[in-house]
Each structure stands twice: as C-alpha cells, then as structure tokens.
Amino acid sequence: MEVTAQQRDVRAKQAANAPKHPTAWIIAVSILILIGGTLFLYSRVSWQQALLYVLGAFGGFVLYQAHFGFTSAWRKFILYRQGEGIRALMVMMAVASALFLPLLVKGSALGHPVSGYVFGVGVSVIVGAFLFGIGMQLGDGCVSGTLYHIGGGDTNGVVTLIGFIAGSVIATTHFDVWMRMPHVDPISLIASFGAWGGFLLQLVLLAVVYYVVTVMEKRRHGQRVAASLENHHGWKAIYKGPWPLLVGALLLAVTNALVLMISGKPWGITSAFALWGAKFVQLFGIDPTAWAYWQDEAKRQALANPLYYDTTTVMDISLMVGALLAAALAGRYTKPIQWKRPTRMTIGALIGGLMMGYGARLAFGCNIGAYFSGIASFSVHGWIWFVFAFLGSLIGVKLRPYCAYKN
C-alpha cells in the first residue's frame, strides 16, 4: 500500500514528538563519571581511594544485574516460604567468611592493618536492628537496595534515602544515651574459639539457617523453589543481565574481601548518611560537633575533611553510578521513569528511611555493615542483628499493604 505525503508528514511529526530515552547518553555519562571520579580520587587522595571507588561501582553493577536484595529475600520467605534469596545470602556469608579469615588472622594486608567489624551486643543493637527490619520493608529496600534502586531509576528510593539521612542525623544527637544502655563487650568467634574453631562454628550456623529455610520451603511447596531466570540476551546477559542470585552472591563476597584488603575495614554504607546530614545542617549554622556521635576524633576529622576523603561516601556514590550503568545497559531507561507515586507509598518510604537511618546508627550498621560485614568478620553482633532485623521485617511485611505495596 502506497504511503501518501500527508501520512509521511504525520508519521514524521509523531516520531519527532515521541519521548526520547537517551540510553546511549546515560551509558556514556556513567562511564565518564566513573573514569573521571577514579582519576580525581587518584590525584587528590590515593590510589586506594580510587580503587575503592571502582569497587563500589562494581558492587552496584552486581546488585542491579543480579537483582540481589536482602529485603526481598526476607519478604519472599515470610510471605511465600520461598527461600532461594536467603540461601544465596548464606552462601555469600560463607564465601566472605572464608576470604576474611586469613586476612583477619594475619591482621594486615598491603602494608596496613586490617580488622573486621566486631561490636558489642546490647539494647542499642537489638532495638536498632528491629527498627531497621521494619523500615527496610516500609522503604521497599535495605540501604544497598535503596542506593541501587536509585541508580535503576526508582524514585521511591530517593524518598527513602532522604528519610535515611534524616534518621541518621536524629540518632547522632543523642547517641550517647543508647551507648550507656546495658550491653556486653564485643565477641568474636575467632577470638573465642580460635581461627578454625570460629570458622567451623560460623559454617555450622550458616548451614543451620540454610537447612531450616529449605525445610520450611519444602513443607509449603513440596520441593525447593527456584526463581525462573529467563535469558533473552544470550552471551549479552553478561552486561544486560539478569544474573543468577548465586553469581551475585559470589561476586559480592569477593567485593567485600577486596574492600577489607584495600581499606583495612569491611564494606559499610550508612556512616556516610550521618556525615552527609551533618554537613547539611552545618549550612544552617548548626554545629553537630556538640552532639554525642561526633565526639570521636576520627568522626570529627571526617566531618572536617571534604566528602571525597570519606571512603564510605565515595563507595556509596559509585554504587549508584554502577547501578545506573547496569540499568542503562539492561534497557531500563528505554521506559519512562515513574515519577508519580501513591501518597501512601511516599509516606511509607519516608518513614521506612527514618527508621533505617535511626536504627543503623544504634546497631552499628545496616544490612551491609552490620549483617554482611559483621557476620563475615565473625562478630556475634552480626548474628544478633540478623535475628532482630528479621523479627522487625515480620512486622514490616504486615504493614506494607497500608503503604500501597502489592506484596
């Protein structure tokens, strides 16, 4: 059928007025930010800071492509007894523990001291983890999930992050009150049972969780349930995704071990939010150094320095950029971003962020710093965080429908 000149004009106008999705531009800008940031940090700070920036981006890329979520893994098990996500988490912890062990025993790497995240256990950790567990379900993502969701174009994550920063600031104003609550000194499985004894005990605990989750899943479904992973991209799935959860688990474990080697401490995320919030209130003439949290000399120094000196800030920013690159490569930005959200969802995300920000300061970290890095560091506090954050998630999942979430 012949196309008339008028029809050609109409089609040309429609093409001109059609929304454009600059995926190629997003990819190019993401790469430029990563390269430029790496070079900047190398010249202004150190090669270690530049390399950590790259590792943060790699972590964000992996999180997005594997759709690796702590919040969703717990929620799927609570609601549907689907345990694949939790099993992947246990594998990640086991591999990370094996990689951490020689570094922690030696106590040094690349010419500098190395130590894990081992903190005391008390009222603050219990309350903080419980609040975080509720908040991560209301905010529809834990802290790593929030950051990679932002990179993936989820506007709800921006609201959660704002709440997270505000909650972190609130907690720092009376941090000393919680630190005076009843608690016991830090307990390390390595220090208590020796390197091999602590490692074997760790594997037993991880195996118990793995086994219990599997048994409860089989009781519900009659078998283990694996999420269907449709690969429409062939070999291009390497950069387009999606990746199997176990691949994500292994790569994240290696990433955390590399962070430990390079920075001398494991991967953490939430301390940067307290720092960002403190920097923000300073713009209004408020002096956060008078608050309890900032009495520590290292924290005061971080507050005085430019943000690019803070390792956690650098990795948080690059995590979002890495997720942005992954989302663009996966074709996420060929579809419009959903700016309009139900009011109830926005309120839920803000409250969830507040609870996570407040809880993370009380519990010495989040799902990454306290749970992932804490357990990988053989800290009992990481296991306590896991228990009480999961209990909080039981409540958070029940509250999600009131925030207009579908599941």
PDB file of N, CA, C and O in Angstrom, residues 199-262:
ATOM      1  N   PHE A 199      35.721 -20.494  62.542  1.00  0.00           N
ATOM      2  CA  PHE A 199      35.283 -20.659  61.158  1.00  0.00           C
ATOM      3  C   PHE A 199      34.297 -21.820  61.033  1.00  0.00           C
ATOM      4  O   PHE A 199      33.257 -21.706  60.361  1.00  0.00           O
ATOM      5  N   LEU A 200      34.596 -22.950  61.691  1.00  0.00           N
ATOM      6  CA  LEU A 200      33.687 -24.098  61.633  1.00  0.00           C
ATOM      7  C   LEU A 200      32.348 -23.777  62.285  1.00  0.00           C
ATOM      8  O   LEU A 200      31.283 -24.159  61.764  1.00  0.00           O
ATOM      9  N   LEU A 201      32.373 -23.073  63.419  1.00  0.00           N
ATOM     10  CA  LEU A 201      31.131 -22.679  64.070  1.00  0.00           C
ATOM     11  C   LEU A 201      30.316 -21.766  63.152  1.00  0.00           C
ATOM     12  O   LEU A 201      29.082 -21.893  63.057  1.00  0.00           O
ATOM     13  N   GLN A 202      31.001 -20.863  62.491  1.00  0.00           N
ATOM     14  CA  GLN A 202      30.326 -19.971  61.538  1.00  0.00           C
ATOM     15  C   GLN A 202      29.635 -20.767  60.435  1.00  0.00           C
ATOM     16  O   GLN A 202      28.462 -20.519  60.108  1.00  0.00           O
ATOM     17  N   LEU A 203      30.346 -21.740  59.873  1.00  0.00           N
ATOM     18  CA  LEU A 203      29.764 -22.554  58.805  1.00  0.00           C
ATOM     19  C   LEU A 203      28.564 -23.349  59.308  1.00  0.00           C
ATOM     20  O   LEU A 203      27.576 -23.523  58.586  1.00  0.00           O
ATOM     21  N   VAL A 204      28.645 -23.830  60.551  1.00  0.00           N
ATOM     22  CA  VAL A 204      27.527 -24.579  61.122  1.00  0.00           C
ATOM     23  C   VAL A 204      26.299 -23.675  61.252  1.00  0.00           C
ATOM     24  O   VAL A 204      25.171 -24.070  60.893  1.00  0.00           O
ATOM     25  N   LEU A 205      26.486 -22.470  61.749  1.00  0.00           N
ATOM     26  CA  LEU A 205      25.364 -21.540  61.900  1.00  0.00           C
ATOM     27  C   LEU A 205      24.744 -21.197  60.551  1.00  0.00           C
ATOM     28  O   LEU A 205      23.514 -21.169  60.408  1.00  0.00           O
ATOM     29  N   LEU A 206      25.582 -20.949  59.558  1.00  0.00           N
ATOM     30  CA  LEU A 206      25.078 -20.642  58.219  1.00  0.00           C
ATOM     31  C   LEU A 206      24.340 -21.843  57.633  1.00  0.00           C
ATOM     32  O   LEU A 206      23.286 -21.679  56.996  1.00  0.00           O
ATOM     33  N   ALA A 207      24.883 -23.041  57.869  1.00  0.00           N
ATOM     34  CA  ALA A 207      24.247 -24.255  57.356  1.00  0.00           C
ATOM     35  C   ALA A 207      22.900 -24.498  58.021  1.00  0.00           C
ATOM     36  O   ALA A 207      21.949 -24.963  57.370  1.00  0.00           O
ATOM     37  N   VAL A 208      22.807 -24.194  59.311  1.00  0.00           N
ATOM     38  CA  VAL A 208      21.532 -24.361  60.029  1.00  0.00           C
ATOM     39  C   VAL A 208      20.462 -23.461  59.423  1.00  0.00           C
ATOM     40  O   VAL A 208      19.327 -23.894  59.179  1.00  0.00           O
ATOM     41  N   VAL A 209      20.806 -22.193  59.183  1.00  0.00           N
ATOM     42  CA  VAL A 209      19.837 -21.280  58.564  1.00  0.00           C
ATOM     43  C   VAL A 209      19.453 -21.791  57.181  1.00  0.00           C
ATOM     44  O   VAL A 209      18.271 -21.822  56.816  1.00  0.00           O
ATOM     45  N   TYR A 210      20.432 -22.204  56.404  1.00  0.00           N
ATOM     46  CA  TYR A 210      20.194 -22.741  55.058  1.00  0.00           C
ATOM     47  C   TYR A 210      19.235 -23.931  55.125  1.00  0.00           C
ATOM     48  O   TYR A 210      18.276 -24.025  54.343  1.00  0.00           O
ATOM     49  N   TYR A 211      19.496 -24.840  56.062  1.00  0.00           N
ATOM     50  CA  TYR A 211      18.690 -26.057  56.199  1.00  0.00           C
ATOM     51  C   TYR A 211      17.267 -25.735  56.648  1.00  0.00           C
ATOM     52  O   TYR A 211      16.288 -26.248  56.072  1.00  0.00           O
ATOM     53  N   VAL A 212      17.123 -24.888  57.661  1.00  0.00           N
ATOM     54  CA  VAL A 212      15.792 -24.561  58.184  1.00  0.00           C
ATOM     55  C   VAL A 212      14.940 -23.895  57.105  1.00  0.00           C
ATOM     56  O   VAL A 212      13.756 -24.215  56.939  1.00  0.00           O
ATOM     57  N   VAL A 213      15.543 -22.978  56.376  1.00  0.00           N
ATOM     58  CA  VAL A 213      14.811 -22.305  55.307  1.00  0.00           C
ATOM     59  C   VAL A 213      14.350 -23.309  54.251  1.00  0.00           C
ATOM     60  O   VAL A 213      13.215 -23.256  53.780  1.00  0.00           O
ATOM     61  N   THR A 214      15.234 -24.233  53.898  1.00  0.00           N
ATOM     62  CA  THR A 214      14.900 -25.233  52.883  1.00  0.00           C
ATOM     63  C   THR A 214      13.787 -26.158  53.355  1.00  0.00           C
ATOM     64  O   THR A 214      12.853 -26.475  52.597  1.00  0.00           O
ATOM     65  N   VAL A 215      13.855 -26.608  54.607  1.00  0.00           N
ATOM     66  CA  VAL A 215      12.825 -27.492  55.161  1.00  0.00           C
ATOM     67  C   VAL A 215      11.467 -26.798  55.165  1.00  0.00           C
ATOM     68  O   VAL A 215      10.443 -27.379  54.751  1.00  0.00           O
ATOM     69  N   MET A 216      11.438 -25.540  55.615  1.00  0.00           N
ATOM     70  CA  MET A 216      10.168 -24.814  55.660  1.00  0.00           C
ATOM     71  C   MET A 216       9.626 -24.548  54.259  1.00  0.00           C
ATOM     72  O   MET A 216       8.414 -24.561  54.035  1.00  0.00           O
ATOM     73  N   GLU A 217      10.510 -24.362  53.311  1.00  0.00           N
ATOM     74  CA  GLU A 217      10.086 -24.172  51.923  1.00  0.00           C
ATOM     75  C   GLU A 217       9.468 -25.457  51.366  1.00  0.00           C
ATOM     76  O   GLU A 217       8.421 -25.424  50.704  1.00  0.00           O
ATOM     77  N   LYS A 218      10.104 -26.600  51.640  1.00  0.00           N
ATOM     78  CA  LYS A 218       9.595 -27.873  51.135  1.00  0.00           C
ATOM     79  C   LYS A 218       8.255 -28.231  51.775  1.00  0.00           C
ATOM     80  O   LYS A 218       7.407 -28.854  51.128  1.00  0.00           O
ATOM     81  N   ARG A 219       8.072 -27.837  53.029  1.00  0.00           N
ATOM     82  CA  ARG A 219       6.784 -28.103  53.676  1.00  0.00           C
ATOM     83  C   ARG A 219       5.650 -27.348  52.991  1.00  0.00           C
ATOM     84  O   ARG A 219       4.533 -27.836  52.902  1.00  0.00           O
ATOM     85  N   ARG A 220       5.948 -26.159  52.517  1.00  0.00           N
ATOM     86  CA  ARG A 220       4.925 -25.353  51.845  1.00  0.00           C
ATOM     87  C   ARG A 220       4.701 -25.803  50.404  1.00  0.00           C
ATOM     88  O   ARG A 220       3.565 -25.889  49.945  1.00  0.00           O
ATOM     89  N   HIS A 221       5.809 -26.063  49.688  1.00  0.00           N
ATOM     90  CA  HIS A 221       5.704 -26.300  48.246  1.00  0.00           C
ATOM     91  C   HIS A 221       5.998 -27.742  47.815  1.00  0.00           C
ATOM     92  O   HIS A 221       5.799 -28.076  46.649  1.00  0.00           O
ATOM     93  N   GLY A 222       6.494 -28.543  48.748  1.00  0.00           N
ATOM     94  CA  GLY A 222       6.813 -29.914  48.382  1.00  0.00           C
ATOM     95  C   GLY A 222       8.187 -30.076  47.766  1.00  0.00           C
ATOM     96  O   GLY A 222       8.655 -31.197  47.556  1.00  0.00           O
ATOM     97  N   GLN A 223       8.843 -28.972  47.468  1.00  0.00           N
ATOM     98  CA  GLN A 223      10.175 -29.005  46.873  1.00  0.00           C
ATOM     99  C   GLN A 223      10.821 -27.633  47.025  1.00  0.00           C
ATOM    100  O   GLN A 223      10.161 -26.670  47.423  1.00  0.00           O
ATOM    101  N   ARG A 224      12.098 -27.568  46.702  1.00  0.00           N
ATOM    102  CA  ARG A 224      12.767 -26.270  46.676  1.00  0.00           C
ATOM    103  C   ARG A 224      12.257 -25.467  45.492  1.00  0.00           C
ATOM    104  O   ARG A 224      12.065 -26.000  44.403  1.00  0.00           O
ATOM    105  N   VAL A 225      12.038 -24.193  45.721  1.00  0.00           N
ATOM    106  CA  VAL A 225      11.507 -23.326  44.668  1.00  0.00           C
ATOM    107  C   VAL A 225      12.622 -22.415  44.179  1.00  0.00           C
ATOM    108  O   VAL A 225      13.217 -21.673  44.964  1.00  0.00           O
ATOM    109  N   ALA A 226      12.896 -22.492  42.899  1.00  0.00           N
ATOM    110  CA  ALA A 226      13.913 -21.628  42.301  1.00  0.00           C
ATOM    111  C   ALA A 226      13.224 -20.635  41.380  1.00  0.00           C
ATOM    112  O   ALA A 226      12.314 -20.994  40.625  1.00  0.00           O
ATOM    113  N   ALA A 227      13.635 -19.398  41.465  1.00  0.00           N
ATOM    114  CA  ALA A 227      13.045 -18.376  40.599  1.00  0.00           C
ATOM    115  C   ALA A 227      13.426 -18.657  39.150  1.00  0.00           C
ATOM    116  O   ALA A 227      14.561 -19.014  38.849  1.00  0.00           O
ATOM    117  N   SER A 228      12.446 -18.510  38.269  1.00  0.00           N
ATOM    118  CA  SER A 228      12.730 -18.717  36.847  1.00  0.00           C
ATOM    119  C   SER A 228      13.585 -17.562  36.335  1.00  0.00           C
ATOM    120  O   SER A 228      13.277 -16.397  36.562  1.00  0.00           O
ATOM    121  N   LEU A 229      14.662 -17.901  35.663  1.00  0.00           N
ATOM    122  CA  LEU A 229      15.581 -16.889  35.140  1.00  0.00           C
ATOM    123  C   LEU A 229      15.615 -17.022  33.624  1.00  0.00           C
ATOM    124  O   LEU A 229      16.282 -17.889  33.067  1.00  0.00           O
ATOM    125  N   GLU A 230      14.848 -16.180  32.964  1.00  0.00           N
ATOM    126  CA  GLU A 230      14.769 -16.234  31.508  1.00  0.00           C
ATOM    127  C   GLU A 230      15.878 -15.379  30.910  1.00  0.00           C
ATOM    128  O   GLU A 230      15.958 -14.185  31.163  1.00  0.00           O
ATOM    129  N   ASN A 231      16.710 -16.018  30.120  1.00  0.00           N
ATOM    130  CA  ASN A 231      17.809 -15.310  29.473  1.00  0.00           C
ATOM    131  C   ASN A 231      17.435 -15.018  28.025  1.00  0.00           C
ATOM    132  O   ASN A 231      17.462 -15.903  27.175  1.00  0.00           O
ATOM    133  N   HIS A 232      17.062 -13.768  27.777  1.00  0.00           N
ATOM    134  CA  HIS A 232      16.679 -13.368  26.431  1.00  0.00           C
ATOM    135  C   HIS A 232      17.849 -12.760  25.664  1.00  0.00           C
ATOM    136  O   HIS A 232      17.687 -12.357  24.524  1.00  0.00           O
ATOM    137  N   HIS A 233      19.025 -12.684  26.294  1.00  0.00           N
ATOM    138  CA  HIS A 233      20.130 -11.954  25.695  1.00  0.00           C
ATOM    139  C   HIS A 233      21.311 -12.822  25.298  1.00  0.00           C
ATOM    140  O   HIS A 233      22.276 -12.317  24.732  1.00  0.00           O
ATOM    141  N   GLY A 234      21.262 -14.141  25.589  1.00  0.00           N
ATOM    142  CA  GLY A 234      22.410 -14.981  25.269  1.00  0.00           C
ATOM    143  C   GLY A 234      23.648 -14.527  26.018  1.00  0.00           C
ATOM    144  O   GLY A 234      23.596 -14.205  27.213  1.00  0.00           O
ATOM    145  N   TRP A 235      24.778 -14.497  25.321  1.00  0.00           N
ATOM    146  CA  TRP A 235      26.023 -14.084  25.964  1.00  0.00           C
ATOM    147  C   TRP A 235      25.980 -12.615  26.399  1.00  0.00           C
ATOM    148  O   TRP A 235      26.742 -12.193  27.266  1.00  0.00           O
ATOM    149  N   LYS A 236      25.078 -11.842  25.796  1.00  0.00           N
ATOM    150  CA  LYS A 236      24.960 -10.428  26.169  1.00  0.00           C
ATOM    151  C   LYS A 236      24.418 -10.251  27.591  1.00  0.00           C
ATOM    152  O   LYS A 236      24.461  -9.153  28.140  1.00  0.00           O
ATOM    153  N   ALA A 237      23.921 -11.352  28.165  1.00  0.00           N
ATOM    154  CA  ALA A 237      23.449 -11.282  29.551  1.00  0.00           C
ATOM    155  C   ALA A 237      24.572 -10.888  30.502  1.00  0.00           C
ATOM    156  O   ALA A 237      24.321 -10.450  31.625  1.00  0.00           O
ATOM    157  N   ILE A 238      25.823 -11.028  30.062  1.00  0.00           N
ATOM    158  CA  ILE A 238      26.963 -10.621  30.891  1.00  0.00           C
ATOM    159  C   ILE A 238      26.842  -9.153  31.272  1.00  0.00           C
ATOM    160  O   ILE A 238      27.142  -8.760  32.405  1.00  0.00           O
ATOM    161  N   TYR A 239      26.402  -8.330  30.325  1.00  0.00           N
ATOM    162  CA  TYR A 239      26.246  -6.912  30.640  1.00  0.00           C
ATOM    163  C   TYR A 239      24.797  -6.434  30.621  1.00  0.00           C
ATOM    164  O   TYR A 239      24.486  -5.357  31.126  1.00  0.00           O
ATOM    165  N   LYS A 240      23.886  -7.246  30.064  1.00  0.00           N
ATOM    166  CA  LYS A 240      22.479  -6.860  30.056  1.00  0.00           C
ATOM    167  C   LYS A 240      21.686  -7.488  31.209  1.00  0.00           C
ATOM    168  O   LYS A 240      20.646  -6.975  31.600  1.00  0.00           O
ATOM    169  N   GLY A 241      22.194  -8.609  31.749  1.00  0.00           N
ATOM    170  CA  GLY A 241      21.507  -9.297  32.817  1.00  0.00           C
ATOM    171  C   GLY A 241      20.291 -10.050  32.287  1.00  0.00           C
ATOM    172  O   GLY A 241      20.040 -10.082  31.098  1.00  0.00           O
ATOM    173  N   PRO A 242      19.500 -10.663  33.187  1.00  0.00           N
ATOM    174  CA  PRO A 242      19.765 -10.763  34.631  1.00  0.00           C
ATOM    175  C   PRO A 242      20.737 -11.887  34.950  1.00  0.00           C
ATOM    176  O   PRO A 242      20.884 -12.824  34.180  1.00  0.00           O
ATOM    177  N   TRP A 243      21.397 -11.765  36.114  1.00  0.00           N
ATOM    178  CA  TRP A 243      22.343 -12.774  36.556  1.00  0.00           C
ATOM    179  C   TRP A 243      21.704 -13.657  37.628  1.00  0.00           C
ATOM    180  O   TRP A 243      20.838 -13.197  38.385  1.00  0.00           O
ATOM    181  N   PRO A 244      22.123 -14.907  37.732  1.00  0.00           N
ATOM    182  CA  PRO A 244      21.646 -15.766  38.828  1.00  0.00           C
ATOM    183  C   PRO A 244      22.043 -15.186  40.187  1.00  0.00           C
ATOM    184  O   PRO A 244      23.094 -14.549  40.319  1.00  0.00           O
ATOM    185  N   LEU A 245      21.225 -15.437  41.180  1.00  0.00           N
ATOM    186  CA  LEU A 245      21.496 -14.928  42.529  1.00  0.00           C
ATOM    187  C   LEU A 245      22.839 -15.421  43.059  1.00  0.00           C
ATOM    188  O   LEU A 245      23.567 -14.671  43.718  1.00  0.00           O
ATOM    189  N   LEU A 246      23.164 -16.679  42.779  1.00  0.00           N
ATOM    190  CA  LEU A 246      24.420 -17.222  43.303  1.00  0.00           C
ATOM    191  C   LEU A 246      25.629 -16.515  42.697  1.00  0.00           C
ATOM    192  O   LEU A 246      26.646 -16.330  43.379  1.00  0.00           O
ATOM    193  N   VAL A 247      25.534 -16.129  41.445  1.00  0.00           N
ATOM    194  CA  VAL A 247      26.622 -15.370  40.833  1.00  0.00           C
ATOM    195  C   VAL A 247      26.788 -14.040  41.559  1.00  0.00           C
ATOM    196  O   VAL A 247      27.901 -13.614  41.890  1.00  0.00           O
ATOM    197  N   GLY A 248      25.652 -13.380  41.836  1.00  0.00           N
ATOM    198  CA  GLY A 248      25.703 -12.132  42.590  1.00  0.00           C
ATOM    199  C   GLY A 248      26.291 -12.330  43.968  1.00  0.00           C
ATOM    200  O   GLY A 248      27.104 -11.521  44.433  1.00  0.00           O
ATOM    201  N   ALA A 249      25.902 -13.428  44.638  1.00  0.00           N
ATOM    202  CA  ALA A 249      26.395 -13.703  45.986  1.00  0.00           C
ATOM    203  C   ALA A 249      27.909 -13.862  45.995  1.00  0.00           C
ATOM    204  O   ALA A 249      28.611 -13.303  46.848  1.00  0.00           O
ATOM    205  N   LEU A 250      28.437 -14.620  45.053  1.00  0.00           N
ATOM    206  CA  LEU A 250      29.880 -14.859  44.994  1.00  0.00           C
ATOM    207  C   LEU A 250      30.643 -13.579  44.690  1.00  0.00           C
ATOM    208  O   LEU A 250      31.673 -13.291  45.320  1.00  0.00           O
ATOM    209  N   LEU A 251      30.149 -12.793  43.760  1.00  0.00           N
ATOM    210  CA  LEU A 251      30.842 -11.557  43.385  1.00  0.00           C
ATOM    211  C   LEU A 251      30.800 -10.528  44.514  1.00  0.00           C
ATOM    212  O   LEU A 251      31.777  -9.804  44.732  1.00  0.00           O
ATOM    213  N   LEU A 252      29.713 -10.469  45.241  1.00  0.00           N
ATOM    214  CA  LEU A 252      29.617  -9.532  46.370  1.00  0.00           C
ATOM    215  C   LEU A 252      30.550  -9.955  47.505  1.00  0.00           C
ATOM    216  O   LEU A 252      31.123  -9.107  48.190  1.00  0.00           O
ATOM    217  N   ALA A 253      30.685 -11.259  47.723  1.00  0.00           N
ATOM    218  CA  ALA A 253      31.611 -11.741  48.753  1.00  0.00           C
ATOM    219  C   ALA A 253      33.048 -11.357  48.401  1.00  0.00           C
ATOM    220  O   ALA A 253      33.810 -10.890  49.261  1.00  0.00           O
ATOM    221  N   VAL A 254      33.416 -11.529  47.135  1.00  0.00           N
ATOM    222  CA  VAL A 254      34.760 -11.149  46.692  1.00  0.00           C
ATOM    223  C   VAL A 254      34.951  -9.639  46.815  1.00  0.00           C
ATOM    224  O   VAL A 254      36.012  -9.165  47.249  1.00  0.00           O
ATOM    225  N   THR A 255      33.923  -8.887  46.456  1.00  0.00           N
ATOM    226  CA  THR A 255      33.997  -7.421  46.552  1.00  0.00           C
ATOM    227  C   THR A 255      34.267  -6.988  47.990  1.00  0.00           C
ATOM    228  O   THR A 255      35.127  -6.134  48.243  1.00  0.00           O
ATOM    229  N   ASN A 256      33.563  -7.571  48.941  1.00  0.00           N
ATOM    230  CA  ASN A 256      33.743  -7.193  50.345  1.00  0.00           C
ATOM    231  C   ASN A 256      35.145  -7.543  50.828  1.00  0.00           C
ATOM    232  O   ASN A 256      35.779  -6.776  51.563  1.00  0.00           O
ATOM    233  N   ALA A 257      35.661  -8.697  50.400  1.00  0.00           N
ATOM    234  CA  ALA A 257      37.019  -9.085  50.797  1.00  0.00           C
ATOM    235  C   ALA A 257      38.048  -8.120  50.228  1.00  0.00           C
ATOM    236  O   ALA A 257      39.032  -7.768  50.899  1.00  0.00           O
ATOM    237  N   LEU A 258      37.848  -7.675  49.008  1.00  0.00           N
ATOM    238  CA  LEU A 258      38.766  -6.709  48.400  1.00  0.00           C
ATOM    239  C   LEU A 258      38.704  -5.365  49.117  1.00  0.00           C
ATOM    240  O   LEU A 258      39.730  -4.703  49.308  1.00  0.00           O
ATOM    241  N   VAL A 259      37.501  -4.974  49.525  1.00  0.00           N
ATOM    242  CA  VAL A 259      37.367  -3.736  50.300  1.00  0.00           C
ATOM    243  C   VAL A 259      38.143  -3.840  51.601  1.00  0.00           C
ATOM    244  O   VAL A 259      38.839  -2.904  52.015  1.00  0.00           O
ATOM    245  N   LEU A 260      38.047  -4.997  52.261  1.00  0.00           N
ATOM    246  CA  LEU A 260      38.785  -5.227  53.505  1.00  0.00           C
ATOM    247  C   LEU A 260      40.288  -5.121  53.274  1.00  0.00           C
ATOM    248  O   LEU A 260      41.012  -4.495  54.057  1.00  0.00           O
ATOM    249  N   MET A 261      40.767  -5.713  52.201  1.00  0.00           N
ATOM    250  CA  MET A 261      42.198  -5.678  51.903  1.00  0.00           C
ATOM    251  C   MET A 261      42.689  -4.254  51.636  1.00  0.00           C
ATOM    252  O   MET A 261      43.733  -3.838  52.135  1.00  0.00           O
ATOM    253  N   ILE A 262      41.928  -3.516  50.862  1.00  0.00           N
ATOM    254  CA  ILE A 262      42.386  -2.201  50.406  1.00  0.00           C
ATOM    255  C   ILE A 262      42.217  -1.124  51.461  1.00  0.00           C
ATOM    256  O   ILE A 262      43.101  -0.292  51.685  1.00  0.00           O
TER     257      ILE A 262
END
